[in-house]
Amino acid sequence: MVGGANKAATIREVAALAGVAPGTVSNVLTGKKLVAEPLRKAVLDAIAQLDYRPNHLASSLRFGRTKSIGIVVPDMTNPFFSGLVRELELKAAKSGFQILLMSSYEEAAEERERIRALVSRQVDGLIISPSRDSIETSPHSAISGIPTVLVDRAFAVEGFDTVSADNEQATLMGARHLIELGHKRITFLATAPGLANMEERVSGYRKAMQDAGVSDANVVYGGLSIESCRSAIEQELRRAGRPTAVFASAYVATLGAAKAIRALDLAFPQDVSLLGFDDSDWMTVLRPYVSTIEQPLDELGHACWELLQRRMKKMDVPPVHRRIACTLRARESTRRIRRKSGPRSRSEV
C-alpha cells in the first residue's frame, strides 16, 4: 500500500495512482466541477485502493465549508423528532454531509445555547424545530447569516424557510372520522397553548365540530409531558357524561390519554374511542391497535433538506413555506358508538 501500512494516503498519492492532477481528485470529492466519467472512475478506484479518507477539517479551512449541518429539536425521545432526524441523516449522508444533533428539552434558553454551540462549530446550515413559536432573529443573533430552515413550529416567523404539516386539515380529518362514527362528546387533548401548530390543530377540531352542528367542542390543554397530559384527561374521564372519544393532539398526548384510560380501568374502544396524532411502532404492537394521524416524516425531511440546500446555494432567495398533508390511520381504537337504549340493528351487534 502506498504510504506504508500505518500512514494515511494523501490526495497527491491518489492523483498519482489515478493518473490525474490533484485538482481533479478535489473536484471529484467536492463536486464543485464536473469531471468526465472515465477520470472520475479512475479517481474513485484509486480512493478505494488506497483507502483514502479526506481531511474534512483541512478542506473546510480551504473552501470555507465544513460539510456539516446542525439540527436542534425539542425532545429526542419523541418518535416524531427522532424519526425526522433519521430522515435528515439519510439525506445528509447521501449528499456527503454530517449532522450535529442537539436537544433543547423544550427550553428556549437551552435552545439559544445549542444554536450558539453549533454556529461556533462552523456548521454550513441549521435545521431547527423551535421550542416556542419565536426564534432570535436580530442582526446580532447567533443564527444571523446562517442558512436555516424551521420545521414543525414557528411557521409564522418571517424571513425563514419553513416546513410543517397541514395541521388544521389533519385534525379536521381526524375529528370528522370520529363524528362519522357517531361521536358527539369528543374531547380534544391539546398540549401547550400558544404554539401555532397546536392552535392550528385546535382550529381544525373546532371546525369539524361546528360543521357537524355539535356545540360541545371541548378542548383540554395538558402540557408538554406525558404525565401532565395524563392528569388533564383523567379529570375529564372521571366526570359525569364523560367523552365517548378522546382526540389526542400529539405523541405525548396520545400516550398520556392511553395511560389515563388504563388507570381508570376503562378500555378503548369499548368505553372510549382514542385517536392519536403522530404514528409510532408501539401503536401496532399491542391490541387494540391505535388509530392515529400520521405525519409523513419522509416528506417533511425531504422538504427540509431541499430548502436548506437551496438556501445554502443562494442566501438572498425569497423564503418558502411548505405544508405537508397528513394521513389518517384508522385502526382498532376508534369504533362506531353504540346506542345505550332501544333495539340494536344487526350492523351494531
mmCIF file of C-alpha atoms in Angstrom:
data_model
loop_
_atom_site.group_PDB
_atom_site.id
_atom_site.type_symbol
_atom_site.label_atom_id
_atom_site.label_comp_id
_atom_site.label_asym_id
_atom_site.label_seq_id
_atom_site.Cartn_x
_atom_site.Cartn_y
_atom_site.Cartn_z
ATOM 1 C CA MET A 1 0.000 0.000 0.000
ATOM 2 C CA VAL A 2 1.306 3.463 -0.930
ATOM 3 C CA GLY A 3 2.497 5.451 2.087
ATOM 4 C CA GLY A 4 3.017 2.405 4.343
ATOM 5 C CA ALA A 5 0.600 0.414 6.429
ATOM 6 C CA ASN A 6 0.281 2.988 9.208
ATOM 7 C CA LYS A 7 0.446 6.165 7.144
ATOM 8 C CA ALA A 8 -2.709 7.738 5.743
ATOM 9 C CA ALA A 9 -2.785 8.187 1.984
ATOM 10 C CA THR A 10 -2.647 11.726 0.628
ATOM 11 C CA ILE A 11 -4.552 13.393 -2.163
ATOM 12 C CA ARG A 12 -1.329 13.537 -4.211
ATOM 13 C CA GLU A 13 -0.918 9.771 -3.925
ATOM 14 C CA VAL A 14 -4.494 9.277 -5.094
ATOM 15 C CA ALA A 15 -3.838 11.609 -8.045
ATOM 16 C CA ALA A 16 -0.630 9.773 -8.955
ATOM 17 C CA LEU A 17 -2.323 6.369 -8.895
ATOM 18 C CA ALA A 18 -5.291 7.640 -10.938
ATOM 19 C CA GLY A 19 -3.035 9.449 -13.403
ATOM 20 C CA VAL A 20 -4.724 12.825 -12.857
ATOM 21 C CA ALA A 21 -3.921 16.157 -11.262
ATOM 22 C CA PRO A 22 -4.652 16.669 -7.511
ATOM 23 C CA GLY A 23 -7.207 19.284 -8.512
ATOM 24 C CA THR A 24 -9.196 16.627 -10.387
ATOM 25 C CA VAL A 25 -9.314 14.482 -7.243
ATOM 26 C CA SER A 26 -10.541 17.511 -5.307
ATOM 27 C CA ASN A 27 -13.268 18.163 -7.890
ATOM 28 C CA VAL A 28 -14.468 14.567 -7.629
ATOM 29 C CA LEU A 29 -14.596 14.792 -3.823
ATOM 30 C CA THR A 30 -16.284 18.191 -3.578
ATOM 31 C CA GLY A 31 -18.475 18.085 -6.684
ATOM 32 C CA LYS A 32 -17.566 21.712 -7.395
ATOM 33 C CA LYS A 33 -16.728 20.925 -11.015
ATOM 34 C CA LEU A 34 -17.887 18.160 -13.317
ATOM 35 C CA VAL A 35 -15.297 15.501 -14.076
ATOM 36 C CA ALA A 36 -15.506 13.252 -17.133
ATOM 37 C CA GLU A 37 -16.742 9.773 -16.203
ATOM 38 C CA PRO A 38 -13.535 7.847 -17.125
ATOM 39 C CA LEU A 39 -11.419 10.184 -14.982
ATOM 40 C CA ARG A 40 -13.986 10.156 -12.177
ATOM 41 C CA LYS A 41 -13.980 6.350 -12.133
ATOM 42 C CA ALA A 42 -10.173 6.271 -12.081
ATOM 43 C CA VAL A 43 -10.163 8.619 -9.067
ATOM 44 C CA LEU A 44 -12.799 6.612 -7.196
ATOM 45 C CA ASP A 45 -10.919 3.366 -7.882
ATOM 46 C CA ALA A 46 -7.695 4.943 -6.557
ATOM 47 C CA ILE A 47 -9.506 6.199 -3.458
ATOM 48 C CA ALA A 48 -10.837 2.707 -2.781
ATOM 49 C CA GLN A 49 -7.471 1.043 -3.415
ATOM 50 C CA LEU A 50 -5.605 3.418 -1.103
ATOM 51 C CA ASP A 51 -8.433 3.624 1.454
ATOM 52 C CA TYR A 52 -8.089 7.391 1.192
ATOM 53 C CA ARG A 53 -10.001 9.411 3.811
ATOM 54 C CA PRO A 54 -10.354 13.139 3.136
ATOM 55 C CA ASN A 55 -9.259 15.553 5.856
ATOM 56 C CA HIS A 56 -12.534 17.425 6.325
ATOM 57 C CA LEU A 57 -11.038 19.975 8.706
ATOM 58 C CA ALA A 58 -8.340 20.949 6.225
ATOM 59 C CA SER A 59 -10.928 21.040 3.447
ATOM 60 C CA SER A 60 -13.185 23.335 5.453
ATOM 61 C CA LEU A 61 -10.311 25.748 6.041
ATOM 62 C CA ARG A 62 -9.579 25.856 2.308
ATOM 63 C CA PHE A 63 -13.133 26.126 0.998
ATOM 64 C CA GLY A 64 -14.947 27.790 3.923
ATOM 65 C CA ARG A 65 -17.289 24.786 4.335
ATOM 66 C CA THR A 66 -17.404 22.044 6.962
ATOM 67 C CA LYS A 67 -19.911 19.747 5.215
ATOM 68 C CA SER A 68 -21.841 19.632 8.474
ATOM 69 C CA ILE A 69 -25.414 20.576 9.357
ATOM 70 C CA GLY A 70 -26.632 21.459 12.845
ATOM 71 C CA ILE A 71 -30.022 20.144 13.972
ATOM 72 C CA VAL A 72 -31.859 21.269 17.113
ATOM 73 C CA VAL A 73 -35.096 19.575 18.235
ATOM 74 C CA PRO A 74 -37.150 19.994 21.418
ATOM 75 C CA ASP A 75 -37.224 16.339 22.515
ATOM 76 C CA MET A 76 -35.221 13.447 21.073
ATOM 77 C CA THR A 77 -37.331 10.902 22.992
ATOM 78 C CA ASN A 78 -40.367 11.894 20.929
ATOM 79 C CA PRO A 79 -40.633 9.478 17.961
ATOM 80 C CA PHE A 80 -41.737 12.321 15.685
ATOM 81 C CA PHE A 81 -38.481 14.226 16.192
ATOM 82 C CA SER A 82 -36.243 11.133 16.274
ATOM 83 C CA GLY A 83 -37.911 9.899 13.072
ATOM 84 C CA LEU A 84 -37.450 13.281 11.408
ATOM 85 C CA VAL A 85 -33.766 13.337 12.402
ATOM 86 C CA ARG A 86 -33.313 9.877 10.920
ATOM 87 C CA GLU A 87 -34.730 11.056 7.595
ATOM 88 C CA LEU A 88 -32.438 14.099 7.640
ATOM 89 C CA GLU A 89 -29.432 11.959 8.488
ATOM 90 C CA LEU A 90 -30.125 9.753 5.473
ATOM 91 C CA LYS A 91 -30.406 12.830 3.243
ATOM 92 C CA ALA A 92 -27.185 14.246 4.657
ATOM 93 C CA ALA A 93 -25.235 11.028 4.158
ATOM 94 C CA LYS A 94 -26.274 10.832 0.507
ATOM 95 C CA SER A 95 -25.068 14.397 -0.005
ATOM 96 C CA GLY A 96 -21.760 13.926 1.805
ATOM 97 C CA PHE A 97 -22.764 15.891 4.905
ATOM 98 C CA GLN A 98 -22.583 15.020 8.568
ATOM 99 C CA ILE A 99 -25.136 16.158 11.139
ATOM 100 C CA LEU A 100 -24.549 17.553 14.607
ATOM 101 C CA LEU A 101 -27.643 16.916 16.723
ATOM 102 C CA MET A 102 -28.705 18.720 19.890
ATOM 103 C CA SER A 103 -31.873 18.822 22.008
ATOM 104 C CA SER A 104 -33.346 21.936 23.633
ATOM 105 C CA TYR A 105 -35.512 19.993 26.116
ATOM 106 C CA GLU A 106 -38.403 22.347 25.278
ATOM 107 C CA GLU A 107 -36.480 25.270 26.837
ATOM 108 C CA ALA A 108 -35.862 28.489 24.898
ATOM 109 C CA ALA A 109 -32.688 29.310 26.872
ATOM 110 C CA GLU A 110 -31.244 25.853 26.190
ATOM 111 C CA GLU A 111 -32.147 26.267 22.541
ATOM 112 C CA ARG A 112 -30.167 29.509 22.262
ATOM 113 C CA GLU A 113 -27.119 27.844 23.813
ATOM 114 C CA ARG A 114 -27.364 24.853 21.487
ATOM 115 C CA ILE A 115 -27.581 27.119 18.436
ATOM 116 C CA ARG A 116 -24.543 29.111 19.583
ATOM 117 C CA ALA A 117 -22.594 25.893 20.098
ATOM 118 C CA LEU A 118 -23.418 24.677 16.598
ATOM 119 C CA VAL A 119 -22.571 28.018 14.999
ATOM 120 C CA SER A 120 -19.217 28.004 16.835
ATOM 121 C CA ARG A 121 -18.505 24.695 15.111
ATOM 122 C CA GLN A 122 -18.978 26.477 11.781
ATOM 123 C CA VAL A 123 -21.853 24.362 10.515
ATOM 124 C CA ASP A 124 -22.896 25.107 6.944
ATOM 125 C CA GLY A 125 -26.585 25.273 7.835
ATOM 126 C CA LEU A 126 -29.181 24.740 10.543
ATOM 127 C CA ILE A 127 -32.476 22.862 10.761
ATOM 128 C CA ILE A 128 -34.362 23.874 13.895
ATOM 129 C CA SER A 129 -37.640 22.803 15.445
ATOM 130 C CA PRO A 130 -38.028 25.662 17.933
ATOM 131 C CA SER A 131 -39.190 25.118 21.499
ATOM 132 C CA ARG A 132 -41.531 28.073 21.065
ATOM 133 C CA ASP A 133 -43.106 29.947 18.159
ATOM 134 C CA SER A 134 -40.343 32.512 18.066
ATOM 135 C CA ILE A 135 -36.637 32.474 17.441
ATOM 136 C CA GLU A 136 -33.979 35.140 17.935
ATOM 137 C CA THR A 137 -33.655 36.980 14.620
ATOM 138 C CA SER A 138 -31.746 40.198 15.424
ATOM 139 C CA PRO A 139 -28.700 41.053 13.278
ATOM 140 C CA HIS A 140 -26.515 40.183 16.274
ATOM 141 C CA SER A 141 -28.086 36.791 16.997
ATOM 142 C CA ALA A 142 -26.035 33.621 16.564
ATOM 143 C CA ILE A 143 -28.327 32.471 13.771
ATOM 144 C CA SER A 144 -27.811 35.623 11.682
ATOM 145 C CA GLY A 145 -26.282 34.846 8.270
ATOM 146 C CA ILE A 146 -26.553 31.059 8.676
ATOM 147 C CA PRO A 147 -28.774 29.210 6.162
ATOM 148 C CA THR A 148 -31.646 27.991 8.342
ATOM 149 C CA VAL A 149 -34.879 26.038 7.939
ATOM 150 C CA LEU A 150 -37.518 25.962 10.687
ATOM 151 C CA VAL A 151 -39.611 22.814 10.936
ATOM 152 C CA ASP A 152 -42.866 21.899 12.713
ATOM 153 C CA ARG A 153 -43.079 25.107 14.796
ATOM 154 C CA ALA A 154 -42.559 28.859 14.312
ATOM 155 C CA PHE A 155 -44.258 28.641 10.936
ATOM 156 C CA ALA A 156 -45.217 32.321 11.041
ATOM 157 C CA VAL A 157 -41.707 33.681 11.726
ATOM 158 C CA GLU A 158 -40.780 35.948 8.837
ATOM 159 C CA GLY A 159 -37.580 35.633 6.861
ATOM 160 C CA PHE A 160 -37.120 31.867 7.231
ATOM 161 C CA ASP A 161 -37.857 28.853 5.060
ATOM 162 C CA THR A 162 -40.366 26.743 6.984
ATOM 163 C CA VAL A 163 -41.761 23.229 6.787
ATOM 164 C CA SER A 164 -44.801 21.987 8.666
ATOM 165 C CA ALA A 165 -47.646 19.528 8.489
ATOM 166 C CA ASP A 166 -51.009 20.853 7.342
ATOM 167 C CA ASN A 167 -52.152 20.801 10.953
ATOM 168 C CA GLU A 168 -55.638 22.240 10.583
ATOM 169 C CA GLN A 169 -56.582 19.898 7.752
ATOM 170 C CA ALA A 170 -55.151 16.944 9.678
ATOM 171 C CA THR A 171 -57.320 17.449 12.762
ATOM 172 C CA LEU A 172 -60.331 18.359 10.633
ATOM 173 C CA MET A 173 -59.936 14.946 9.002
ATOM 174 C CA GLY A 174 -59.460 13.181 12.332
ATOM 175 C CA ALA A 175 -62.444 14.818 14.039
ATOM 176 C CA ARG A 176 -64.655 14.024 11.048
ATOM 177 C CA HIS A 177 -63.610 10.385 11.355
ATOM 178 C CA LEU A 178 -64.889 10.323 14.955
ATOM 179 C CA ILE A 179 -68.051 12.236 14.068
ATOM 180 C CA GLU A 180 -68.814 9.789 11.246
ATOM 181 C CA LEU A 181 -68.576 7.012 13.844
ATOM 182 C CA GLY A 182 -71.406 8.726 15.739
ATOM 183 C CA HIS A 183 -69.379 10.504 18.415
ATOM 184 C CA LYS A 184 -70.537 13.909 19.645
ATOM 185 C CA ARG A 185 -68.806 14.145 23.024
ATOM 186 C CA ILE A 186 -65.261 14.365 21.675
ATOM 187 C CA THR A 187 -62.597 15.879 23.931
ATOM 188 C CA PHE A 188 -59.561 17.296 22.159
ATOM 189 C CA LEU A 189 -56.423 16.859 24.284
ATOM 190 C CA ALA A 190 -54.040 19.643 23.247
ATOM 191 C CA THR A 191 -50.525 20.179 24.632
ATOM 192 C CA ALA A 192 -49.334 23.757 25.217
ATOM 193 C CA PRO A 193 -51.450 26.814 24.396
ATOM 194 C CA GLY A 194 -49.812 29.444 22.222
ATOM 195 C CA LEU A 195 -47.903 27.085 19.930
ATOM 196 C CA ALA A 196 -49.025 27.862 16.396
ATOM 197 C CA ASN A 197 -49.050 24.237 15.247
ATOM 198 C CA MET A 198 -51.186 23.288 18.257
ATOM 199 C CA GLU A 199 -53.617 26.167 17.751
ATOM 200 C CA GLU A 200 -53.975 25.092 14.109
ATOM 201 C CA ARG A 201 -54.855 21.598 15.301
ATOM 202 C CA VAL A 202 -57.382 23.000 17.762
ATOM 203 C CA SER A 203 -58.857 25.083 14.939
ATOM 204 C CA GLY A 204 -59.308 22.015 12.713
ATOM 205 C CA TYR A 205 -61.064 20.140 15.510
ATOM 206 C CA ARG A 206 -63.385 23.072 16.248
ATOM 207 C CA LYS A 207 -64.227 23.489 12.572
ATOM 208 C CA ALA A 208 -65.198 19.818 12.236
ATOM 209 C CA MET A 209 -67.416 20.040 15.306
ATOM 210 C CA GLN A 210 -69.041 23.256 14.055
ATOM 211 C CA ASP A 211 -69.628 21.813 10.576
ATOM 212 C CA ALA A 212 -71.349 18.814 12.178
ATOM 213 C CA GLY A 213 -73.572 21.066 14.292
ATOM 214 C CA VAL A 214 -72.006 19.856 17.538
ATOM 215 C CA SER A 215 -71.919 22.695 20.047
ATOM 216 C CA ASP A 216 -69.963 20.828 22.744
ATOM 217 C CA ALA A 217 -66.416 21.354 21.468
ATOM 218 C CA ASN A 218 -64.245 20.577 24.483
ATOM 219 C CA VAL A 219 -60.534 21.427 24.371
ATOM 220 C CA VAL A 220 -58.291 20.459 27.293
ATOM 221 C CA TYR A 221 -54.666 21.624 27.464
ATOM 222 C CA GLY A 222 -52.393 19.053 29.080
ATOM 223 C CA GLY A 223 -48.901 20.483 28.666
ATOM 224 C CA LEU A 224 -45.781 19.099 27.010
ATOM 225 C CA SER A 225 -45.225 15.942 29.076
ATOM 226 C CA ILE A 226 -46.911 12.539 29.091
ATOM 227 C CA GLU A 227 -47.794 12.780 32.780
ATOM 228 C CA SER A 228 -49.295 16.259 32.581
ATOM 229 C CA CYS A 229 -51.450 15.130 29.641
ATOM 230 C CA ARG A 230 -52.468 12.005 31.554
ATOM 231 C CA SER A 231 -53.543 14.076 34.552
ATOM 232 C CA ALA A 232 -55.521 16.554 32.451
ATOM 233 C CA ILE A 233 -57.537 13.982 30.505
ATOM 234 C CA GLU A 234 -58.054 11.753 33.545
ATOM 235 C CA GLN A 235 -60.130 14.511 35.132
ATOM 236 C CA GLU A 236 -62.325 14.601 32.034
ATOM 237 C CA LEU A 237 -62.796 10.831 32.061
ATOM 238 C CA ARG A 238 -63.848 10.879 35.721
ATOM 239 C CA ARG A 239 -66.689 13.358 35.304
ATOM 240 C CA ALA A 240 -70.314 12.506 34.637
ATOM 241 C CA GLY A 241 -71.095 12.490 30.944
ATOM 242 C CA ARG A 242 -67.503 11.692 30.131
ATOM 243 C CA PRO A 243 -66.400 11.927 26.493
ATOM 244 C CA THR A 244 -67.112 8.977 24.250
ATOM 245 C CA ALA A 245 -63.935 9.775 22.289
ATOM 246 C CA VAL A 246 -60.591 11.413 23.010
ATOM 247 C CA PHE A 247 -58.636 13.014 20.157
ATOM 248 C CA ALA A 248 -55.032 13.427 21.332
ATOM 249 C CA SER A 249 -53.128 16.178 19.539
ATOM 250 C CA ALA A 250 -49.533 14.893 19.734
ATOM 251 C CA TYR A 251 -47.418 11.895 20.693
ATOM 252 C CA VAL A 252 -47.159 12.851 24.390
ATOM 253 C CA ALA A 253 -50.914 13.490 24.485
ATOM 254 C CA THR A 254 -51.672 10.089 22.930
ATOM 255 C CA LEU A 255 -49.519 8.252 25.477
ATOM 256 C CA GLY A 256 -50.966 10.350 28.296
ATOM 257 C CA ALA A 257 -54.531 9.575 27.197
ATOM 258 C CA ALA A 258 -53.808 5.845 26.904
ATOM 259 C CA LYS A 259 -52.338 5.820 30.424
ATOM 260 C CA ALA A 260 -55.343 7.702 31.833
ATOM 261 C CA ILE A 261 -57.837 5.314 30.221
ATOM 262 C CA ARG A 262 -55.994 2.293 31.643
ATOM 263 C CA ALA A 263 -55.598 3.911 35.083
ATOM 264 C CA LEU A 264 -59.379 4.279 35.380
ATOM 265 C CA ASP A 265 -59.955 0.644 34.362
ATOM 266 C CA LEU A 266 -61.593 1.777 31.158
ATOM 267 C CA ALA A 267 -60.901 0.245 27.775
ATOM 268 C CA PHE A 268 -60.600 1.623 24.277
ATOM 269 C CA PRO A 269 -62.596 1.454 22.135
ATOM 270 C CA GLN A 270 -65.239 -0.275 24.317
ATOM 271 C CA ASP A 271 -65.595 2.574 26.836
ATOM 272 C CA VAL A 272 -63.958 5.425 24.952
ATOM 273 C CA SER A 273 -62.519 5.714 21.450
ATOM 274 C CA LEU A 274 -58.954 7.017 21.197
ATOM 275 C CA LEU A 275 -57.495 8.824 18.189
ATOM 276 C CA GLY A 276 -53.856 9.897 18.385
ATOM 277 C CA PHE A 277 -51.536 12.193 16.449
ATOM 278 C CA ASP A 278 -48.141 11.010 15.135
ATOM 279 C CA ASP A 279 -47.629 7.340 14.351
ATOM 280 C CA SER A 280 -45.248 5.111 16.284
ATOM 281 C CA ASP A 281 -44.312 1.425 16.325
ATOM 282 C CA TRP A 282 -45.914 0.808 19.733
ATOM 283 C CA MET A 283 -49.314 1.735 18.320
ATOM 284 C CA THR A 284 -49.417 -1.518 16.343
ATOM 285 C CA VAL A 285 -47.715 -3.810 18.870
ATOM 286 C CA LEU A 286 -50.455 -4.452 21.452
ATOM 287 C CA ARG A 287 -54.148 -4.854 20.708
ATOM 288 C CA PRO A 288 -56.191 -2.861 20.145
ATOM 289 C CA TYR A 289 -54.058 -1.047 17.589
ATOM 290 C CA VAL A 290 -54.219 2.720 17.977
ATOM 291 C CA SER A 291 -55.841 4.895 15.307
ATOM 292 C CA THR A 292 -53.777 7.978 14.576
ATOM 293 C CA ILE A 293 -52.978 10.894 12.284
ATOM 294 C CA GLU A 294 -49.614 10.215 10.661
ATOM 295 C CA GLN A 295 -47.215 12.999 9.710
ATOM 296 C CA PRO A 296 -45.165 11.800 6.701
ATOM 297 C CA LEU A 297 -41.615 12.017 8.058
ATOM 298 C CA ASP A 298 -40.022 11.211 4.698
ATOM 299 C CA GLU A 299 -41.790 14.132 3.002
ATOM 300 C CA LEU A 300 -41.070 16.503 5.866
ATOM 301 C CA GLY A 301 -37.404 15.515 5.868
ATOM 302 C CA HIS A 302 -37.155 15.840 2.085
ATOM 303 C CA ALA A 303 -38.706 19.311 2.140
ATOM 304 C CA CYS A 304 -36.358 20.469 4.931
ATOM 305 C CA TRP A 305 -33.276 19.196 3.138
ATOM 306 C CA GLU A 306 -34.325 20.576 -0.232
ATOM 307 C CA LEU A 307 -34.989 24.055 1.166
ATOM 308 C CA LEU A 308 -31.742 24.082 3.155
ATOM 309 C CA GLN A 309 -29.670 23.123 0.105
ATOM 310 C CA ARG A 310 -31.418 25.865 -1.858
ATOM 311 C CA ARG A 311 -30.692 28.416 0.870
ATOM 312 C CA MET A 312 -27.050 27.334 1.176
ATOM 313 C CA LYS A 313 -26.532 27.942 -2.533
ATOM 314 C CA LYS A 314 -28.130 31.389 -2.518
ATOM 315 C CA MET A 315 -28.927 33.296 0.660
ATOM 316 C CA ASP A 316 -30.978 36.096 -0.914
ATOM 317 C CA VAL A 317 -33.804 33.992 -2.426
ATOM 318 C CA PRO A 318 -37.317 34.615 -1.036
ATOM 319 C CA PRO A 319 -38.367 32.301 1.817
ATOM 320 C CA VAL A 320 -40.527 29.292 1.012
ATOM 321 C CA HIS A 321 -43.221 27.827 3.278
ATOM 322 C CA ARG A 322 -44.128 24.163 2.744
ATOM 323 C CA ARG A 323 -47.237 22.467 4.125
ATOM 324 C CA ILE A 324 -47.296 18.663 4.043
ATOM 325 C CA ALA A 325 -50.564 16.683 4.093
ATOM 326 C CA CYS A 326 -51.095 14.056 6.799
ATOM 327 C CA THR A 327 -52.777 10.638 6.618
ATOM 328 C CA LEU A 328 -55.487 9.078 8.794
ATOM 329 C CA ARG A 329 -54.540 5.586 10.000
ATOM 330 C CA ALA A 330 -57.892 4.207 11.206
ATOM 331 C CA ARG A 331 -57.237 1.087 13.293
ATOM 332 C CA GLU A 332 -58.932 -0.571 16.242
ATOM 333 C CA SER A 333 -59.013 2.106 18.973
ATOM 334 C CA THR A 334 -61.829 4.030 17.268
ATOM 335 C CA ARG A 335 -65.201 2.482 16.568
ATOM 336 C CA ARG A 336 -68.822 3.384 15.927
ATOM 337 C CA ILE A 337 -70.596 4.483 19.088
ATOM 338 C CA ARG A 338 -73.296 2.125 20.301
ATOM 339 C CA ARG A 339 -76.724 3.227 21.414
ATOM 340 C CA LYS A 340 -77.427 2.760 25.101
ATOM 341 C CA SER A 341 -81.127 2.045 24.736
ATOM 342 C CA GLY A 342 -83.506 0.599 22.211
ATOM 343 C CA PRO A 343 -83.014 -2.402 19.972
ATOM 344 C CA ARG A 344 -79.744 -2.595 18.116
ATOM 345 C CA SER A 345 -79.632 -3.113 14.411
ATOM 346 C CA ARG A 346 -77.781 -6.105 13.023
ATOM 347 C CA SER A 347 -74.923 -3.799 11.948
ATOM 348 C CA GLU A 348 -74.470 -2.614 15.564
ATOM 349 C CA VAL A 349 -74.220 -6.090 17.077
#
